[in-house]
Amino acid sequence: MIPAGFAYHRPADVASAIAVLQEHGDEARVLAGGHSLIPMMKLRMAAPAHLVDLQDIAELRGIEIGADAVTIGAMVTQHDLIAHEGLAEALPIIREAALQIADPQVRYKGTIGGNVANGDPGNDMPGLMQCLDATYTLAGPDGTREVKAREFYEAAYFTAREDDEILTRITIPRPAAGTGWAYEKVKRKIGDYATAAAAVLVGKGTASVAMTNLADTPVWSEAASAALAAGDVEGCVAAMLEAIDPVEDNRGPVAFKKHAAGVVLRRAIARAQSRAG
Amino acid sequence: MSKTHVKLKVNGREVEGLAEPRMLLIHFLREELGITGPHIGCETSHCGACTVDMDGRSVKSCTVFVAQANGAEITTVEGLANPDGSLGVIQEKFREHHGLQCGFCTPGMITRAHRLLQENPNPTEEEVRFGIAGNLCRCTGYQNIVKAIMAAAAELNAAKEAAE
């Protein structure tokens, strides 16, 4: 499988990368880990004339653990997330989720920025970022702006990011001490996207619940979160099943997916509650 | 499409060439350099037969453009042999434990096992299985592959201890 030809750019900073995007408009795509884009290019379902490889841009790297928030550079790989001890202490749910993404080789290349920016409903990080109430920083020709993960996703592969913007950083508020957490996923096999996955945070009188691959965007439910915050597990599950909108595909019919969603969510809640304290 | 100049180190040797940016690393290794250890299996980043080590990370070379690998250091299964050409420890343990049947997945398995043992020199069996989850053996010969990796870990650790 040979992709269509393209011109390759490897800029050293974000400003130069944006300049290439501005010059070539929707003919250009940024390349992070490439494990979503390159397969699409090999299938000729994507054929960008210009590819802007972000690997040399140092400002897109790094994980900073602050007292109130954690920031993660867009080019941090899933492997980096798993290996980072400070992150495992501050936000262990990220390691739990990252370990369930694809396989080791893909995790060495796949980045958190690519995972959240691509808008693929099958990706795990968008739902998790909604659960954590993360904020994305987008850099464009006119400077940077911030968009909440909960407001970023419009439809499958459609997001609030403009063609000439690059998602540069993710900022995640640190949950209060004692907050329980879990990321639970069922998939058919290693490397597959979720049949259903759930991200759950639960603390004293607070909760946040989001699910993955059960609609054309990740689904964070305010009603489900409020129910769980009040200790009402069945109310939480009912509200979430109301919020999701799965479609039939090779992972199963709608009724099965709703069933799986309920099972996965209950498991995630139970594990999160067992870790709260 | 104009070609781009690429320079990389493969199995300790500096190599240079001209390649279209769209050329995949696996094609550059096999067709331009004649390094045919890494195999093209599924060509869709599932099977891991094309696994090589790139700057200390296992990657599927069917899902990396050679332009991305410009400046990188690559190790293939050929580079894991001893300098005299005899089998390296992991290769030898695959032979000893019959860790291959048809052999197609073997270069990827061994290259991946190399990186796994660099990162985790003393893995449990479960960690080995999790660590090679990106490599498929269609003969389903996983039992002996796992045994071979566990045996390689033991031998490498014994050699390290002896050296200390």
XYZ file of C-alpha atoms in Angstrom:
441
model
C 0.000 0.000 0.000
C 1.619 3.179 -1.209
C 0.214 6.547 -0.166
C -0.192 9.420 -2.606
C 2.859 11.669 -2.913
C 3.290 14.651 -0.653
C 5.808 17.319 0.258
C 7.361 16.709 3.654
C 8.007 19.499 6.144
C 9.755 19.177 9.484
C 9.603 22.595 11.171
C 11.493 23.299 14.392
C 8.864 25.447 16.101
C 5.111 25.917 16.265
C 5.152 29.256 14.437
C 6.882 27.712 11.402
C 4.446 24.801 11.428
C 1.481 27.185 11.445
C 3.048 29.139 8.584
C 3.077 25.957 6.472
C -0.555 25.268 7.386
C -1.529 28.837 6.486
C 0.256 28.672 3.159
C -1.343 25.403 2.078
C -4.756 25.496 3.776
C -6.628 22.200 3.738
C -3.956 20.677 1.455
C -1.759 20.343 4.542
C -2.023 18.055 7.562
C 0.080 17.836 10.673
C 1.739 14.510 11.462
C 2.203 13.551 15.104
C 2.707 9.824 15.806
C 1.108 9.017 12.471
C -0.700 5.883 13.607
C -4.097 7.194 12.568
C -3.063 9.355 9.607
C -0.521 7.073 7.904
C -2.900 4.070 7.701
C -5.524 6.413 6.219
C -2.968 7.686 3.705
C -1.976 4.140 2.756
C -5.625 3.396 2.043
C -5.764 6.680 0.070
C -8.623 7.792 2.274
C -6.397 10.762 3.087
C -4.057 12.347 0.554
C -2.599 15.546 1.964
C -0.291 17.338 -0.480
C 1.774 18.664 2.423
C 2.672 16.806 5.579
C 3.951 18.795 8.536
C 5.884 16.495 10.869
C 5.848 17.904 14.425
C 8.563 15.634 15.851
C 11.288 18.301 16.089
C 9.184 20.856 17.968
C 10.496 20.845 21.535
C 7.716 23.099 22.854
C 5.194 20.325 22.116
C 6.895 17.936 24.533
C 7.068 17.624 28.287
C 4.803 16.820 31.208
C 4.556 19.374 34.026
C 3.048 18.382 37.339
C 1.814 21.538 39.080
C 0.154 21.845 42.475
C -3.290 22.456 40.940
C -2.939 21.256 37.367
C -0.965 18.979 35.087
C -0.009 20.095 31.592
C 0.974 17.661 28.880
C 2.568 18.571 25.554
C 0.735 17.365 22.457
C 3.676 15.260 21.234
C 3.962 13.276 24.465
C 3.488 9.640 23.475
C 1.286 7.070 25.175
C 4.521 5.326 26.171
C 5.788 8.550 27.788
C 2.502 8.865 29.702
C 2.819 5.315 31.013
C 6.466 5.730 32.007
C 6.083 9.066 33.848
C 6.152 8.439 37.608
C 4.963 11.926 38.582
C 1.965 11.625 36.294
C 1.151 8.184 37.658
C 0.957 9.760 41.115
C -0.978 12.902 40.114
C -3.381 11.353 37.599
C -3.127 7.549 37.699
C -6.223 7.226 35.509
C -4.137 8.392 32.537
C -1.718 5.467 32.867
C -4.612 3.048 33.321
C -6.194 4.326 30.107
C -2.968 4.577 28.083
C -2.096 0.945 28.864
C -5.359 -0.070 27.202
C -4.603 1.746 23.946
C -3.464 -0.362 20.984
C -0.174 -2.260 21.532
C 3.392 -1.426 22.639
C 4.679 -0.399 19.205
C 1.718 1.905 18.605
C 2.074 3.413 22.092
C 5.708 4.350 21.395
C 4.554 6.448 18.430
C 0.989 7.476 19.238
C 0.694 10.853 20.943
C -1.862 12.286 23.312
C -2.250 15.323 21.050
C -2.999 13.230 17.995
C -5.346 11.046 19.996
C -7.434 13.979 21.243
C -7.213 16.216 18.147
C -8.114 13.668 15.485
C -11.752 13.531 16.557
C -11.989 9.778 16.037
C -14.846 8.554 18.266
C -12.863 5.342 18.852
C -9.952 7.110 20.516
C -9.792 6.732 24.292
C -8.242 10.019 25.392
C -11.079 12.383 24.335
C -13.587 10.759 26.704
C -10.997 10.651 29.461
C -10.152 14.332 28.912
C -13.845 15.203 29.154
C -14.105 13.228 32.378
C -11.089 15.121 33.765
C -12.428 18.488 32.483
C -9.232 19.118 30.525
C -8.588 22.248 28.469
C -6.854 22.172 25.082
C -4.553 24.976 23.953
C -4.789 25.682 20.232
C -2.120 27.775 18.511
C -3.018 29.563 15.302
C -1.909 32.497 13.181
C -3.471 34.975 15.621
C -2.062 33.468 18.799
C -3.446 30.849 21.131
C -6.885 30.081 22.492
C -8.235 27.566 24.955
C -11.102 25.174 24.374
C -12.597 22.826 26.943
C -12.457 19.153 25.998
C -16.176 19.064 26.766
C -16.778 21.662 24.023
C -14.204 20.498 21.473
C -15.938 17.599 19.717
C -18.631 18.392 17.138
C -19.039 15.135 15.192
C -16.827 12.254 14.070
C -13.554 13.862 12.883
C -15.036 17.355 13.268
C -13.718 19.443 16.130
C -13.417 23.072 17.196
C -9.868 23.167 15.776
C -9.447 25.221 12.608
C -7.332 23.940 9.684
C -4.525 26.386 10.467
C -4.434 25.625 14.186
C -2.298 23.113 16.076
C -3.292 21.599 19.394
C -0.203 22.288 21.483
C -0.935 21.467 25.130
C -3.482 19.876 27.405
C -4.139 21.243 30.884
C -5.841 19.008 33.413
C -6.962 20.144 36.876
C -5.766 17.768 39.599
C -8.657 15.991 41.285
C -9.074 16.550 45.045
C -7.174 14.146 47.302
C -9.154 10.969 47.905
C -10.903 11.025 44.529
C -11.458 7.506 43.191
C -10.764 6.822 39.524
C -11.055 4.132 36.864
C -10.789 3.687 33.119
C -12.536 0.528 31.964
C -12.610 -0.705 28.384
C -13.898 -3.749 26.562
C -12.501 -4.516 23.144
C -12.591 -7.530 20.886
C -8.833 -7.955 20.823
C -5.546 -6.136 21.428
C -5.254 -3.202 19.079
C -8.985 -2.787 18.620
C -10.958 0.292 19.479
C -13.383 0.075 22.368
C -16.692 -1.706 22.041
C -17.405 0.452 25.081
C -15.185 2.311 27.535
C -15.846 4.434 30.594
C -13.847 7.049 32.506
C -15.033 7.647 36.061
C -13.917 9.989 38.848
C -15.772 9.855 42.144
C -15.064 11.810 45.322
C -16.945 13.236 48.284
C -20.110 14.658 46.725
C -18.442 14.957 43.305
C -18.255 12.732 40.270
C -17.516 12.880 36.572
C -18.443 10.210 34.041
C -17.643 9.958 30.328
C -17.807 7.165 27.772
C -16.003 6.316 24.528
C -17.074 4.982 21.109
C -20.782 4.972 21.887
C -21.707 8.030 19.798
C -20.006 10.076 17.088
C -18.269 12.086 19.824
C -17.167 11.166 23.338
C -20.054 11.473 25.784
C -19.661 13.291 29.097
C -22.985 13.358 30.890
C -23.796 16.031 33.448
C -26.861 14.098 34.615
C -24.907 10.845 35.001
C -22.148 12.685 36.867
C -24.660 14.386 39.199
C -26.389 11.082 39.953
C -23.100 9.398 40.830
C -22.056 12.385 42.945
C -25.246 11.793 44.935
C -24.330 8.117 45.303
C -27.002 6.882 42.888
C -25.207 4.293 40.733
C -28.319 3.051 38.930
C -29.378 6.643 38.230
C -25.917 7.325 36.813
C -26.059 4.284 34.520
C -29.597 5.138 33.387
C -28.634 8.738 32.604
C -25.571 7.627 30.639
C -27.525 5.043 28.638
C -29.897 7.857 27.791
C -26.999 10.088 26.663
C -25.149 7.644 24.392
C -26.177 6.961 20.811
C -24.323 3.889 19.511
C -24.697 2.628 15.971
C -24.544 -0.938 14.712
C -21.184 -1.947 13.234
C -18.841 -4.937 13.280
C -18.561 -4.575 17.074
C -22.229 -5.449 17.432
C -25.819 -4.259 17.220
C -27.169 -1.300 19.178
C -28.794 -3.388 21.914
C -25.518 -5.231 22.568
C -23.544 -1.995 22.722
C -25.971 -0.514 25.233
C -25.678 -3.677 27.296
C -21.868 -3.525 27.114
C -21.948 0.171 28.007
C -23.901 -0.565 31.180
C -21.571 -3.396 32.185
C -18.432 -1.350 31.548
C -19.773 1.693 33.355
C -20.799 -0.339 36.428
C -17.351 -1.942 36.555
C -15.648 1.440 36.269
C -17.834 2.918 39.000
C -17.197 -0.013 41.333
C -13.437 0.223 40.848
C -13.424 4.016 41.221
C -15.465 3.784 44.416
C -13.112 1.134 45.801
C -10.218 3.568 45.284
C -11.979 6.608 46.809
C -11.255 7.514 50.373
C 7.292 14.155 -6.403
C 10.740 15.370 -5.572
C 12.963 13.101 -3.569
C 14.374 13.988 -0.230
C 17.801 13.181 1.121
C 17.777 10.825 4.068
C 20.616 9.795 6.309
C 20.235 7.221 9.037
C 22.209 4.684 10.963
C 21.106 1.095 10.393
C 22.651 -1.670 12.482
C 25.546 0.604 13.320
C 26.246 1.578 9.699
C 25.678 5.094 8.321
C 23.505 4.968 5.233
C 22.347 7.733 2.928
C 19.936 7.803 0.061
C 17.327 9.650 -1.901
C 13.749 8.667 -1.300
C 10.312 9.982 -1.947
C 8.920 11.232 1.360
C 6.015 8.811 0.983
C 8.332 5.813 0.966
C 7.727 3.728 4.078
C 10.663 2.805 6.279
C 10.047 -0.911 5.669
C 10.341 -0.405 1.898
C 13.520 1.652 2.307
C 15.097 -1.045 4.470
C 14.119 -3.932 2.223
C 14.310 -2.442 -1.261
C 16.962 0.256 -1.003
C 19.242 -1.313 1.593
C 18.541 -5.008 0.997
C 17.859 -5.553 4.692
C 15.136 -8.162 4.446
C 14.952 -9.281 8.078
C 11.952 -7.069 8.845
C 8.981 -8.538 6.997
C 5.903 -7.038 5.435
C 2.992 -8.950 6.925
C -0.342 -7.199 7.206
C 1.031 -3.811 6.147
C -1.692 -2.219 8.290
C 0.193 -1.827 11.612
C -1.453 -4.819 13.222
C 0.882 -7.802 12.904
C 4.275 -6.448 13.989
C 6.313 -8.507 11.471
C 7.934 -5.245 10.311
C 9.004 -4.229 13.831
C 12.376 -2.517 14.064
C 14.048 -0.572 16.841
C 14.104 3.168 16.113
C 15.945 5.418 18.577
C 15.315 2.943 21.367
C 11.656 2.315 20.664
C 9.988 -0.602 18.915
C 8.120 0.687 15.885
C 6.160 -0.857 13.056
C 8.206 0.214 10.063
C 5.190 -0.127 7.764
C 3.677 2.859 9.575
C 6.670 5.195 9.560
C 7.778 7.224 6.539
C 11.485 7.055 5.858
C 11.444 10.867 5.972
C 10.350 10.630 9.616
C 13.279 8.307 10.289
C 15.777 10.768 8.834
C 18.531 11.101 11.449
C 17.350 8.082 13.419
C 19.224 5.036 14.602
C 17.613 1.788 13.450
C 18.251 -1.766 14.580
C 16.766 -4.716 12.720
C 16.960 -8.419 13.559
C 20.219 -8.575 11.580
C 21.735 -6.102 14.024
C 20.988 -8.373 16.981
C 23.438 -11.068 15.879
C 26.844 -11.239 17.527
C 29.638 -9.309 15.775
C 31.057 -12.607 14.419
C 27.719 -13.363 12.785
C 26.661 -16.060 15.245
C 23.230 -15.875 16.816
C 22.744 -13.300 19.576
C 21.311 -14.430 22.914
C 17.637 -13.782 22.057
C 18.032 -15.344 18.614
C 19.755 -18.386 20.111
C 17.003 -18.845 22.703
C 14.341 -18.727 19.989
C 16.243 -21.504 18.223
C 16.750 -23.521 21.385
C 13.123 -23.282 22.563
C 11.612 -23.696 19.120
C 10.225 -20.166 19.375
C 9.446 -20.181 15.685
C 7.437 -22.375 13.400
C 7.063 -20.856 9.928
C 9.404 -18.058 10.992
C 7.576 -15.184 9.369
C 6.864 -13.273 12.593
C 10.257 -14.111 14.109
C 12.282 -11.017 13.120
C 9.592 -8.765 14.578
C 9.243 -10.930 17.678
C 12.984 -10.921 18.358
C 13.383 -7.207 17.717
C 10.470 -6.460 20.014
C 11.802 -8.874 22.657
C 15.135 -7.025 22.533
C 13.526 -3.692 23.454
C 11.232 -5.293 26.024
C 14.228 -6.819 27.833
C 16.144 -3.541 27.653
C 13.274 -1.836 29.469
C 12.344 -4.684 31.758
C 15.286 -7.090 32.155
C 13.400 -9.391 34.499
C 9.840 -9.658 33.230
C 7.147 -11.998 34.488
C 5.491 -14.251 31.951
C 2.472 -11.962 32.023
C 4.665 -8.943 31.299
C 6.241 -10.752 28.351
C 2.806 -11.539 26.930
C 1.660 -7.946 27.404
C 4.942 -6.680 25.961
C 4.658 -8.667 22.734
C 0.946 -7.968 22.266
C 1.740 -5.997 19.115
C 3.282 -9.020 17.394
C 1.094 -11.729 15.929
C 2.209 -15.312 15.293
C -0.188 -16.916 12.831
C 1.172 -20.345 13.682
C -0.037 -19.450 17.206
C 3.291 -20.561 18.605
C 3.169 -18.171 21.519
C 4.017 -20.670 24.263
C 7.514 -21.265 22.971
C 8.028 -17.633 22.006
C 7.299 -16.629 25.593
C 9.566 -19.421 26.893
C 12.365 -18.233 24.600
C 12.080 -14.640 25.824
C 12.015 -15.742 29.471
C 15.107 -17.912 28.851
C 16.866 -15.025 27.083
C 16.122 -12.754 30.049
C 17.616 -15.312 32.441
C 20.757 -15.737 30.349
C 21.265 -12.011 29.817
C 20.843 -11.398 33.553
C 23.280 -14.213 34.420
C 25.823 -12.767 31.993
C 25.366 -9.322 33.520
C 25.876 -10.683 37.036
C 28.965 -12.602 35.973
C 30.393 -9.419 34.462
C 29.836 -7.541 37.722
